[in-house]
Amino acid sequence: MFVALIPLTVVSIGLFIWWVETYTDSPLAVFWRTISSASHLTRGFSVRIPLFCFGGLIVCLSVLAELCGVPQWAYKSVRLLGYFLFAIAAVYFLPLPVPHCVDANWQWHKRRGLIDENGKIIPASSAAAEISMLLNENTTVTLSATCTAPSRWHSLPTSAIQKTTRETLLLALTGPDDPNACFASTIILTASPTNTLPQIGDLTRALRNIIPGWITLEEIPSPLPPGGIMCTGIYIDEGTSFTSIQFQWTTPAAPVPLRFTATLTTTTHLFPTCVSDIFTVINTLKITQ
């Protein structure tokens, strides 16, 4: 009896985790996505897991039925159904289309309104913006900025981001969200005129003035962009821990140099899964005047 109950418990837990990860954005789902490998988003994975689990559940129930004295034809018929589900799951190692109803990636985009009228996922694409920045009373410069949005990141209207008085907002992206904190990760790019090169310590002083309780973890020279600096730190807001990583660099421009700042802000819980995305944005960023 216990020989069947142990695998029955395991497959039941597997089904529960699959359902939570596929159809919800609960803290448990976010945690499971964080520790899951990239294979969870590959073709067929969303089908194989429930089929293997349902097949295992059916086989375990047939074993229990056999132990309880159910007629042979009945439990063997049920067991064959479980084996049939195993066979279908094995077939999905081939590049077959995945039904949207069980596709975790498709369901994630649907919950965020990122499915087009044809039922297809709206892919992450190049984010682009063009702004006119007033340098002084008589001078205005027009900047164009483009970058490749990482997977699960999408352009955000700049009007949705609170603007600072000292900087001009060029680009804004929104990405993975933490439902436990009701906060969506953001990457923003700003520009401002400057007469000085960024120095170690500048970002820490600026962030402490802007964010109450800011704690710098490190501030070091950044190889990309050349001559830039990078600052990483954490802060607490209404009981939630947030982590930010900010890059700042200066480029020569006429009639004055411009300072650019790229900032990733996310919950500390999601930071390990989002930190590489800011590097993708910087490595693909193109700014023209």
mmCIF file of N, CA, C and O in Angstrom, residues 121-222:
data_model
loop_
_atom_site.group_PDB
_atom_site.id
_atom_site.type_symbol
_atom_site.label_atom_id
_atom_site.label_comp_id
_atom_site.label_asym_id
_atom_site.label_seq_id
_atom_site.Cartn_x
_atom_site.Cartn_y
_atom_site.Cartn_z
ATOM 1 N N ILE A 121 1.775 35.341 -29.047
ATOM 2 C CA ILE A 121 2.494 36.183 -28.085
ATOM 3 C C ILE A 121 3.111 37.365 -28.817
ATOM 4 O O ILE A 121 3.731 37.212 -29.871
ATOM 5 N N ILE A 122 2.907 38.557 -28.261
ATOM 6 C CA ILE A 122 3.559 39.740 -28.809
ATOM 7 C C ILE A 122 5.017 39.685 -28.395
ATOM 8 O O ILE A 122 5.338 39.772 -27.211
ATOM 9 N N PRO A 123 5.938 39.500 -29.346
ATOM 10 C CA PRO A 123 7.343 39.301 -28.970
ATOM 11 C C PRO A 123 7.987 40.586 -28.477
ATOM 12 O O PRO A 123 7.579 41.695 -28.834
ATOM 13 N N ALA A 124 8.999 40.408 -27.640
ATOM 14 C CA ALA A 124 9.813 41.555 -27.250
ATOM 15 C C ALA A 124 10.555 42.037 -28.483
ATOM 16 O O ALA A 124 11.098 41.244 -29.248
ATOM 17 N N SER A 125 10.553 43.333 -28.685
ATOM 18 C CA SER A 125 11.181 43.890 -29.882
ATOM 19 C C SER A 125 12.033 45.083 -29.485
ATOM 20 O O SER A 125 12.162 45.424 -28.310
ATOM 21 N N SER A 126 12.597 45.712 -30.491
ATOM 22 C CA SER A 126 13.428 46.876 -30.215
ATOM 23 C C SER A 126 12.585 48.001 -29.636
ATOM 24 O O SER A 126 11.510 48.321 -30.145
ATOM 25 N N ALA A 127 13.059 48.579 -28.549
ATOM 26 C CA ALA A 127 12.406 49.743 -27.969
ATOM 27 C C ALA A 127 13.074 50.980 -28.538
ATOM 28 O O ALA A 127 14.296 51.042 -28.657
ATOM 29 N N ALA A 128 12.282 51.955 -28.935
ATOM 30 C CA ALA A 128 12.828 53.155 -29.565
ATOM 31 C C ALA A 128 12.114 54.390 -29.038
ATOM 32 O O ALA A 128 10.936 54.339 -28.685
ATOM 33 N N ALA A 129 12.856 55.481 -28.988
ATOM 34 C CA ALA A 129 12.277 56.744 -28.543
ATOM 35 C C ALA A 129 13.080 57.894 -29.127
ATOM 36 O O ALA A 129 14.264 57.757 -29.438
ATOM 37 N N GLU A 130 12.422 59.020 -29.268
ATOM 38 C CA GLU A 130 13.078 60.237 -29.732
ATOM 39 C C GLU A 130 12.569 61.397 -28.902
ATOM 40 O O GLU A 130 11.352 61.560 -28.746
ATOM 41 N N ILE A 131 13.476 62.190 -28.363
ATOM 42 C CA ILE A 131 13.077 63.302 -27.503
ATOM 43 C C ILE A 131 13.909 64.538 -27.854
ATOM 44 O O ILE A 131 15.004 64.442 -28.410
ATOM 45 N N SER A 132 13.371 65.676 -27.522
ATOM 46 C CA SER A 132 14.096 66.943 -27.647
ATOM 47 C C SER A 132 14.414 67.422 -26.244
ATOM 48 O O SER A 132 13.508 67.543 -25.400
ATOM 49 N N MET A 133 15.677 67.664 -25.980
ATOM 50 C CA MET A 133 16.125 68.049 -24.647
ATOM 51 C C MET A 133 16.660 69.483 -24.673
ATOM 52 O O MET A 133 17.503 69.832 -25.513
ATOM 53 N N LEU A 134 16.161 70.294 -23.774
ATOM 54 C CA LEU A 134 16.591 71.686 -23.681
ATOM 55 C C LEU A 134 17.872 71.767 -22.877
ATOM 56 O O LEU A 134 17.896 71.400 -21.695
ATOM 57 N N LEU A 135 18.953 72.224 -23.525
ATOM 58 C CA LEU A 135 20.234 72.342 -22.842
ATOM 59 C C LEU A 135 20.341 73.659 -22.098
ATOM 60 O O LEU A 135 20.862 73.721 -20.981
ATOM 61 N N ASN A 136 19.887 74.728 -22.719
ATOM 62 C CA ASN A 136 19.836 76.041 -22.081
ATOM 63 C C ASN A 136 18.732 76.839 -22.751
ATOM 64 O O ASN A 136 17.953 76.302 -23.533
ATOM 65 N N GLU A 137 18.668 78.101 -22.474
ATOM 66 C CA GLU A 137 17.559 78.905 -22.979
ATOM 67 C C GLU A 137 17.517 78.961 -24.497
ATOM 68 O O GLU A 137 16.444 79.125 -25.088
ATOM 69 N N ASN A 138 18.652 78.816 -25.155
ATOM 70 C CA ASN A 138 18.720 78.986 -26.601
ATOM 71 C C ASN A 138 19.074 77.720 -27.367
ATOM 72 O O ASN A 138 19.121 77.750 -28.596
ATOM 73 N N THR A 139 19.338 76.629 -26.659
ATOM 74 C CA THR A 139 19.842 75.422 -27.330
ATOM 75 C C THR A 139 18.993 74.205 -26.987
ATOM 76 O O THR A 139 18.730 73.931 -25.814
ATOM 77 N N THR A 140 18.607 73.483 -28.032
ATOM 78 C CA THR A 140 17.852 72.235 -27.879
ATOM 79 C C THR A 140 18.529 71.148 -28.694
ATOM 80 O O THR A 140 18.969 71.395 -29.826
ATOM 81 N N VAL A 141 18.638 69.959 -28.135
ATOM 82 C CA VAL A 141 19.226 68.829 -28.846
ATOM 83 C C VAL A 141 18.187 67.717 -28.940
ATOM 84 O O VAL A 141 17.408 67.486 -28.009
ATOM 85 N N THR A 142 18.138 67.049 -30.099
ATOM 86 C CA THR A 142 17.212 65.940 -30.316
ATOM 87 C C THR A 142 17.980 64.624 -30.272
ATOM 88 O O THR A 142 18.968 64.454 -30.992
ATOM 89 N N LEU A 143 17.528 63.709 -29.428
ATOM 90 C CA LEU A 143 18.190 62.423 -29.258
ATOM 91 C C LEU A 143 17.255 61.286 -29.664
ATOM 92 O O LEU A 143 16.049 61.334 -29.386
ATOM 93 N N SER A 144 17.833 60.274 -30.317
ATOM 94 C CA SER A 144 17.104 59.053 -30.631
ATOM 95 C C SER A 144 17.800 57.890 -29.941
ATOM 96 O O SER A 144 19.030 57.772 -30.000
ATOM 97 N N ALA A 145 17.037 57.042 -29.273
ATOM 98 C CA ALA A 145 17.602 55.905 -28.540
ATOM 99 C C ALA A 145 16.847 54.639 -28.908
ATOM 100 O O ALA A 145 15.613 54.637 -28.981
ATOM 101 N N THR A 146 17.584 53.568 -29.171
ATOM 102 C CA THR A 146 16.982 52.261 -29.447
ATOM 103 C C THR A 146 17.750 51.192 -28.678
ATOM 104 O O THR A 146 18.948 51.329 -28.425
ATOM 105 N N CYS A 147 17.063 50.122 -28.314
ATOM 106 C CA CYS A 147 17.708 48.979 -27.665
ATOM 107 C C CYS A 147 16.843 47.755 -27.896
ATOM 108 O O CYS A 147 15.665 47.863 -28.246
ATOM 109 N N THR A 148 17.428 46.594 -27.699
ATOM 110 C CA THR A 148 16.694 45.342 -27.813
ATOM 111 C C THR A 148 16.090 44.991 -26.457
ATOM 112 O O THR A 148 16.814 44.876 -25.458
ATOM 113 N N ALA A 149 14.778 44.843 -26.422
ATOM 114 C CA ALA A 149 14.119 44.489 -25.170
ATOM 115 C C ALA A 149 14.375 43.020 -24.848
ATOM 116 O O ALA A 149 14.150 42.163 -25.699
ATOM 117 N N PRO A 150 14.879 42.703 -23.649
ATOM 118 C CA PRO A 150 15.091 41.290 -23.291
ATOM 119 C C PRO A 150 13.780 40.521 -23.265
ATOM 120 O O PRO A 150 12.696 41.115 -23.284
ATOM 121 N N SER A 151 13.868 39.213 -23.234
ATOM 122 C CA SER A 151 12.671 38.382 -23.164
ATOM 123 C C SER A 151 11.836 38.758 -21.946
ATOM 124 O O SER A 151 12.356 38.966 -20.848
ATOM 125 N N ARG A 152 10.525 38.873 -22.162
ATOM 126 C CA ARG A 152 9.550 39.239 -21.141
ATOM 127 C C ARG A 152 9.659 40.693 -20.689
ATOM 128 O O ARG A 152 9.108 41.079 -19.656
ATOM 129 N N TRP A 153 10.339 41.510 -21.467
ATOM 130 C CA TRP A 153 10.363 42.952 -21.230
ATOM 131 C C TRP A 153 9.695 43.639 -22.409
ATOM 132 O O TRP A 153 9.860 43.221 -23.562
ATOM 133 N N HIS A 154 8.962 44.718 -22.121
ATOM 134 C CA HIS A 154 8.247 45.438 -23.155
ATOM 135 C C HIS A 154 8.333 46.938 -22.886
ATOM 136 O O HIS A 154 8.493 47.375 -21.735
ATOM 137 N N SER A 155 8.205 47.691 -23.951
ATOM 138 C CA SER A 155 8.296 49.140 -23.834
ATOM 139 C C SER A 155 7.181 49.673 -22.936
ATOM 140 O O SER A 155 6.050 49.187 -22.954
ATOM 141 N N LEU A 156 7.515 50.672 -22.174
ATOM 142 C CA LEU A 156 6.573 51.317 -21.267
ATOM 143 C C LEU A 156 6.478 52.785 -21.661
ATOM 144 O O LEU A 156 7.505 53.433 -21.887
ATOM 145 N N PRO A 157 5.276 53.340 -21.782
ATOM 146 C CA PRO A 157 5.170 54.762 -22.098
ATOM 147 C C PRO A 157 5.929 55.609 -21.076
ATOM 148 O O PRO A 157 5.809 55.386 -19.871
ATOM 149 N N THR A 158 6.705 56.549 -21.568
ATOM 150 C CA THR A 158 7.507 57.361 -20.644
ATOM 151 C C THR A 158 6.625 58.167 -19.701
ATOM 152 O O THR A 158 7.072 58.562 -18.625
ATOM 153 N N SER A 159 5.369 58.379 -20.091
ATOM 154 C CA SER A 159 4.460 59.122 -19.216
ATOM 155 C C SER A 159 4.133 58.338 -17.950
ATOM 156 O O SER A 159 3.669 58.911 -16.957
ATOM 157 N N ALA A 160 4.372 57.015 -17.981
ATOM 158 C CA ALA A 160 4.085 56.181 -16.807
ATOM 159 C C ALA A 160 5.193 56.234 -15.764
ATOM 160 O O ALA A 160 5.039 55.715 -14.666
ATOM 161 N N ILE A 161 6.333 56.860 -16.104
ATOM 162 C CA ILE A 161 7.460 56.964 -15.191
ATOM 163 C C ILE A 161 7.554 58.390 -14.665
ATOM 164 O O ILE A 161 7.474 59.348 -15.429
ATOM 165 N N GLN A 162 7.710 58.517 -13.360
ATOM 166 C CA GLN A 162 7.849 59.842 -12.761
ATOM 167 C C GLN A 162 9.154 60.481 -13.218
ATOM 168 O O GLN A 162 10.232 59.920 -13.078
ATOM 169 N N LYS A 163 9.054 61.656 -13.782
ATOM 170 C CA LYS A 163 10.226 62.339 -14.324
ATOM 171 C C LYS A 163 10.923 63.149 -13.238
ATOM 172 O O LYS A 163 10.290 63.712 -12.350
ATOM 173 N N THR A 164 12.244 63.184 -13.312
ATOM 174 C CA THR A 164 13.018 64.005 -12.395
ATOM 175 C C THR A 164 13.190 65.396 -13.001
ATOM 176 O O THR A 164 13.041 65.599 -14.202
ATOM 177 N N THR A 165 13.525 66.348 -12.185
ATOM 178 C CA THR A 165 13.702 67.718 -12.662
ATOM 179 C C THR A 165 15.060 67.906 -13.313
ATOM 180 O O THR A 165 15.239 68.832 -14.095
ATOM 181 N N ARG A 166 16.020 67.039 -13.030
ATOM 182 C CA ARG A 166 17.377 67.223 -13.537
ATOM 183 C C ARG A 166 17.683 66.384 -14.760
ATOM 184 O O ARG A 166 18.649 66.629 -15.457
ATOM 185 N N GLU A 167 16.857 65.383 -15.047
ATOM 186 C CA GLU A 167 17.167 64.466 -16.129
ATOM 187 C C GLU A 167 15.982 64.336 -17.077
ATOM 188 O O GLU A 167 14.827 64.522 -16.688
ATOM 189 N N THR A 168 16.294 63.987 -18.322
ATOM 190 C CA THR A 168 15.270 63.757 -19.338
ATOM 191 C C THR A 168 15.138 62.268 -19.576
ATOM 192 O O THR A 168 16.129 61.578 -19.834
ATOM 193 N N LEU A 169 13.915 61.764 -19.508
ATOM 194 C CA LEU A 169 13.667 60.335 -19.678
ATOM 195 C C LEU A 169 13.665 59.981 -21.159
ATOM 196 O O LEU A 169 12.929 60.576 -21.958
ATOM 197 N N LEU A 170 14.525 59.018 -21.543
ATOM 198 C CA LEU A 170 14.609 58.588 -22.938
ATOM 199 C C LEU A 170 13.795 57.334 -23.198
ATOM 200 O O LEU A 170 12.979 57.281 -24.104
ATOM 201 N N LEU A 171 14.058 56.275 -22.433
ATOM 202 C CA LEU A 171 13.420 54.976 -22.641
ATOM 203 C C LEU A 171 12.940 54.411 -21.309
ATOM 204 O O LEU A 171 13.543 54.676 -20.259
ATOM 205 N N ALA A 172 11.889 53.606 -21.385
ATOM 206 C CA ALA A 172 11.408 52.902 -20.199
ATOM 207 C C ALA A 172 10.910 51.528 -20.618
ATOM 208 O O ALA A 172 10.199 51.387 -21.617
ATOM 209 N N LEU A 173 11.319 50.500 -19.875
ATOM 210 C CA LEU A 173 10.883 49.127 -20.118
ATOM 211 C C LEU A 173 10.286 48.564 -18.838
ATOM 212 O O LEU A 173 10.728 48.893 -17.736
ATOM 213 N N THR A 174 9.287 47.715 -18.986
ATOM 214 C CA THR A 174 8.732 47.008 -17.838
ATOM 215 C C THR A 174 8.888 45.520 -18.058
ATOM 216 O O THR A 174 8.776 45.039 -19.191
ATOM 217 N N GLY A 175 9.192 44.796 -16.986
ATOM 218 C CA GLY A 175 9.496 43.379 -17.110
ATOM 219 C C GLY A 175 8.828 42.534 -16.051
ATOM 220 O O GLY A 175 7.710 42.828 -15.620
ATOM 221 N N PRO A 176 9.501 41.470 -15.582
ATOM 222 C CA PRO A 176 8.902 40.546 -14.611
ATOM 223 C C PRO A 176 8.370 41.269 -13.378
ATOM 224 O O PRO A 176 8.972 42.223 -12.894
ATOM 225 N N ASP A 177 7.228 40.809 -12.903
ATOM 226 C CA ASP A 177 6.618 41.438 -11.733
ATOM 227 C C ASP A 177 6.609 40.481 -10.557
ATOM 228 O O ASP A 177 6.596 39.268 -10.720
ATOM 229 N N ASP A 178 6.630 41.067 -9.385
ATOM 230 C CA ASP A 178 6.590 40.309 -8.137
ATOM 231 C C ASP A 178 5.221 40.528 -7.516
ATOM 232 O O ASP A 178 4.960 41.592 -6.940
ATOM 233 N N PRO A 179 4.291 39.563 -7.617
ATOM 234 C CA PRO A 179 2.945 39.762 -7.081
ATOM 235 C C PRO A 179 2.919 39.922 -5.580
ATOM 236 O O PRO A 179 1.994 40.515 -5.025
ATOM 237 N N ASN A 180 3.929 39.400 -4.904
ATOM 238 C CA ASN A 180 3.978 39.534 -3.455
ATOM 239 C C ASN A 180 4.142 40.984 -3.042
ATOM 240 O O ASN A 180 3.714 41.404 -1.965
ATOM 241 N N ALA A 181 4.781 41.786 -3.924
ATOM 242 C CA ALA A 181 5.000 43.202 -3.643
ATOM 243 C C ALA A 181 4.180 44.097 -4.559
ATOM 244 O O ALA A 181 4.231 45.322 -4.427
ATOM 245 N N CYS A 182 3.426 43.491 -5.491
ATOM 246 C CA CYS A 182 2.657 44.257 -6.472
ATOM 247 C C CYS A 182 3.555 45.279 -7.168
ATOM 248 O O CYS A 182 3.215 46.461 -7.288
ATOM 249 N N PHE A 183 4.707 44.797 -7.636
ATOM 250 C CA PHE A 183 5.692 45.687 -8.255
ATOM 251 C C PHE A 183 6.252 45.031 -9.505
ATOM 252 O O PHE A 183 6.672 43.877 -9.479
ATOM 253 N N ALA A 184 6.246 45.786 -10.617
ATOM 254 C CA ALA A 184 6.830 45.306 -11.864
ATOM 255 C C ALA A 184 8.222 45.897 -12.029
ATOM 256 O O ALA A 184 8.434 47.098 -11.823
ATOM 257 N N SER A 185 9.178 45.055 -12.388
ATOM 258 C CA SER A 185 10.552 45.507 -12.588
ATOM 259 C C SER A 185 10.594 46.527 -13.728
ATOM 260 O O SER A 185 9.822 46.455 -14.681
ATOM 261 N N THR A 186 11.512 47.490 -13.619
ATOM 262 C CA THR A 186 11.635 48.524 -14.643
ATOM 263 C C THR A 186 13.104 48.752 -14.993
ATOM 264 O O THR A 186 13.991 48.564 -14.166
ATOM 265 N N ILE A 187 13.325 49.144 -16.235
ATOM 266 C CA ILE A 187 14.621 49.637 -16.701
ATOM 267 C C ILE A 187 14.360 50.984 -17.356
ATOM 268 O O ILE A 187 13.518 51.083 -18.254
ATOM 269 N N ILE A 188 15.031 52.014 -16.886
ATOM 270 C CA ILE A 188 14.829 53.335 -17.468
ATOM 271 C C ILE A 188 16.174 53.922 -17.886
ATOM 272 O O ILE A 188 17.214 53.644 -17.286
ATOM 273 N N LEU A 189 16.136 54.730 -18.930
ATOM 274 C CA LEU A 189 17.324 55.411 -19.442
ATOM 275 C C LEU A 189 17.049 56.902 -19.452
ATOM 276 O O LEU A 189 16.041 57.348 -20.024
ATOM 277 N N THR A 190 17.918 57.671 -18.812
ATOM 278 C CA THR A 190 17.758 59.122 -18.746
ATOM 279 C C THR A 190 19.016 59.807 -19.271
ATOM 280 O O THR A 190 20.080 59.194 -19.378
ATOM 281 N N ALA A 191 18.896 61.091 -19.578
ATOM 282 C CA ALA A 191 20.019 61.889 -20.077
ATOM 283 C C ALA A 191 19.973 63.266 -19.461
ATOM 284 O O ALA A 191 18.894 63.783 -19.115
ATOM 285 N N SER A 192 21.138 63.864 -19.327
ATOM 286 C CA SER A 192 21.229 65.223 -18.810
ATOM 287 C C SER A 192 22.543 65.833 -19.277
ATOM 288 O O SER A 192 23.537 65.125 -19.462
ATOM 289 N N PRO A 193 22.592 67.160 -19.490
ATOM 290 C CA PRO A 193 23.859 67.809 -19.859
ATOM 291 C C PRO A 193 24.817 67.827 -18.678
ATOM 292 O O PRO A 193 24.393 67.855 -17.514
ATOM 293 N N THR A 194 26.109 67.751 -18.950
ATOM 294 C CA THR A 194 27.095 67.731 -17.873
ATOM 295 C C THR A 194 28.411 68.304 -18.358
ATOM 296 O O THR A 194 28.683 68.344 -19.565
ATOM 297 N N ASN A 195 29.209 68.735 -17.430
ATOM 298 C CA ASN A 195 30.546 69.235 -17.746
ATOM 299 C C ASN A 195 31.640 68.395 -17.106
ATOM 300 O O ASN A 195 32.817 68.714 -17.215
ATOM 301 N N THR A 196 31.249 67.306 -16.421
ATOM 302 C CA THR A 196 32.217 66.492 -15.698
ATOM 303 C C THR A 196 32.011 65.019 -16.020
ATOM 304 O O THR A 196 30.905 64.585 -16.385
ATOM 305 N N LEU A 197 33.082 64.251 -15.883
ATOM 306 C CA LEU A 197 33.012 62.814 -16.041
ATOM 307 C C LEU A 197 32.502 62.174 -14.752
ATOM 308 O O LEU A 197 32.762 62.682 -13.661
ATOM 309 N N PRO A 198 31.763 61.059 -14.823
ATOM 310 C CA PRO A 198 31.302 60.404 -13.595
ATOM 311 C C PRO A 198 32.476 59.857 -12.794
ATOM 312 O O PRO A 198 33.433 59.327 -13.353
ATOM 313 N N GLN A 199 32.390 59.991 -11.474
ATOM 314 C CA GLN A 199 33.440 59.533 -10.568
ATOM 315 C C GLN A 199 32.856 58.553 -9.559
ATOM 316 O O GLN A 199 31.653 58.596 -9.249
ATOM 317 N N ILE A 200 33.724 57.656 -9.070
ATOM 318 C CA ILE A 200 33.292 56.718 -8.037
ATOM 319 C C ILE A 200 32.799 57.508 -6.826
ATOM 320 O O ILE A 200 33.474 58.405 -6.321
ATOM 321 N N GLY A 201 31.624 57.181 -6.356
ATOM 322 C CA GLY A 201 31.002 57.873 -5.238
ATOM 323 C C GLY A 201 29.871 58.787 -5.661
ATOM 324 O O GLY A 201 28.990 59.109 -4.845
ATOM 325 N N ASP A 202 29.844 59.193 -6.945
ATOM 326 C CA ASP A 202 28.780 60.087 -7.412
ATOM 327 C C ASP A 202 27.411 59.432 -7.326
ATOM 328 O O ASP A 202 26.443 60.053 -6.870
ATOM 329 N N LEU A 203 27.322 58.180 -7.777
ATOM 330 C CA LEU A 203 26.026 57.517 -7.775
ATOM 331 C C LEU A 203 25.523 57.260 -6.361
ATOM 332 O O LEU A 203 24.337 57.421 -6.082
ATOM 333 N N THR A 204 26.418 56.870 -5.479
ATOM 334 C CA THR A 204 26.009 56.628 -4.090
ATOM 335 C C THR A 204 25.432 57.887 -3.465
ATOM 336 O O THR A 204 24.370 57.857 -2.826
ATOM 337 N N ARG A 205 26.108 59.018 -3.644
ATOM 338 C CA ARG A 205 25.611 60.279 -3.072
ATOM 339 C C ARG A 205 24.268 60.668 -3.685
ATOM 340 O O ARG A 205 23.347 61.088 -2.966
ATOM 341 N N ALA A 206 24.142 60.503 -5.007
ATOM 342 C CA ALA A 206 22.893 60.870 -5.662
ATOM 343 C C ALA A 206 21.740 59.972 -5.229
ATOM 344 O O ALA A 206 20.633 60.450 -4.946
ATOM 345 N N LEU A 207 21.982 58.662 -5.149
ATOM 346 C CA LEU A 207 20.925 57.736 -4.779
ATOM 347 C C LEU A 207 20.497 57.905 -3.321
ATOM 348 O O LEU A 207 19.322 57.758 -2.996
ATOM 349 N N ARG A 208 21.440 58.235 -2.452
ATOM 350 C CA ARG A 208 21.079 58.474 -1.049
ATOM 351 C C ARG A 208 20.200 59.710 -0.900
ATOM 352 O O ARG A 208 19.347 59.771 -0.012
ATOM 353 N N ASN A 209 20.400 60.684 -1.777
ATOM 354 C CA ASN A 209 19.575 61.893 -1.726
ATOM 355 C C ASN A 209 18.171 61.639 -2.264
ATOM 356 O O ASN A 209 17.206 62.289 -1.840
ATOM 357 N N ILE A 210 18.058 60.672 -3.189
ATOM 358 C CA ILE A 210 16.767 60.398 -3.822
ATOM 359 C C ILE A 210 15.972 59.346 -3.068
ATOM 360 O O ILE A 210 14.748 59.470 -2.905
ATOM 361 N N ILE A 211 16.664 58.291 -2.595
ATOM 362 C CA ILE A 211 15.987 57.131 -2.002
ATOM 363 C C ILE A 211 16.308 57.060 -0.511
ATOM 364 O O ILE A 211 17.463 56.795 -0.141
ATOM 365 N N PRO A 212 15.338 57.253 0.365
ATOM 366 C CA PRO A 212 15.585 57.123 1.809
ATOM 367 C C PRO A 212 16.030 55.709 2.169
ATOM 368 O O PRO A 212 15.446 54.731 1.706
ATOM 369 N N GLY A 213 17.064 55.591 2.957
ATOM 370 C CA GLY A 213 17.531 54.286 3.407
ATOM 371 C C GLY A 213 18.348 53.521 2.394
ATOM 372 O O GLY A 213 18.579 52.318 2.571
ATOM 373 N N TRP A 214 18.824 54.206 1.345
ATOM 374 C CA TRP A 214 19.627 53.526 0.329
ATOM 375 C C TRP A 214 20.931 53.006 0.925
ATOM 376 O O TRP A 214 21.632 53.711 1.646
ATOM 377 N N ILE A 215 21.258 51.739 0.634
ATOM 378 C CA ILE A 215 22.508 51.119 1.092
ATOM 379 C C ILE A 215 23.272 50.637 -0.129
ATOM 380 O O ILE A 215 22.785 49.769 -0.867
ATOM 381 N N THR A 216 24.442 51.185 -0.386
ATOM 382 C CA THR A 216 25.258 50.786 -1.523
ATOM 383 C C THR A 216 25.983 49.483 -1.219
ATOM 384 O O THR A 216 26.640 49.350 -0.186
ATOM 385 N N LEU A 217 25.857 48.522 -2.117
ATOM 386 C CA LEU A 217 26.582 47.263 -1.994
ATOM 387 C C LEU A 217 27.951 47.359 -2.659
ATOM 388 O O LEU A 217 28.935 46.830 -2.147
ATOM 389 N N GLU A 218 28.016 48.017 -3.812
ATOM 390 C CA GLU A 218 29.289 48.252 -4.482
ATOM 391 C C GLU A 218 29.113 49.373 -5.503
ATOM 392 O O GLU A 218 28.030 49.567 -6.060
ATOM 393 N N GLU A 219 30.188 50.112 -5.716
ATOM 394 C CA GLU A 219 30.235 51.107 -6.780
ATOM 395 C C GLU A 219 31.616 50.993 -7.408
ATOM 396 O O GLU A 219 32.626 51.263 -6.756
ATOM 397 N N ILE A 220 31.649 50.580 -8.657
ATOM 398 C CA ILE A 220 32.906 50.236 -9.302
ATOM 399 C C ILE A 220 32.919 50.771 -10.739
ATOM 400 O O ILE A 220 31.864 51.106 -11.293
ATOM 401 N N PRO A 221 34.106 50.854 -11.363
ATOM 402 C CA PRO A 221 34.155 51.225 -12.783
ATOM 403 C C PRO A 221 33.446 50.174 -13.619
ATOM 404 O O PRO A 221 33.493 48.979 -13.325
ATOM 405 N N SER A 222 32.778 50.614 -14.677
ATOM 406 C CA SER A 222 32.052 49.707 -15.554
ATOM 407 C C SER A 222 32.757 49.611 -16.902
ATOM 408 O O SER A 222 33.008 50.633 -17.537
#
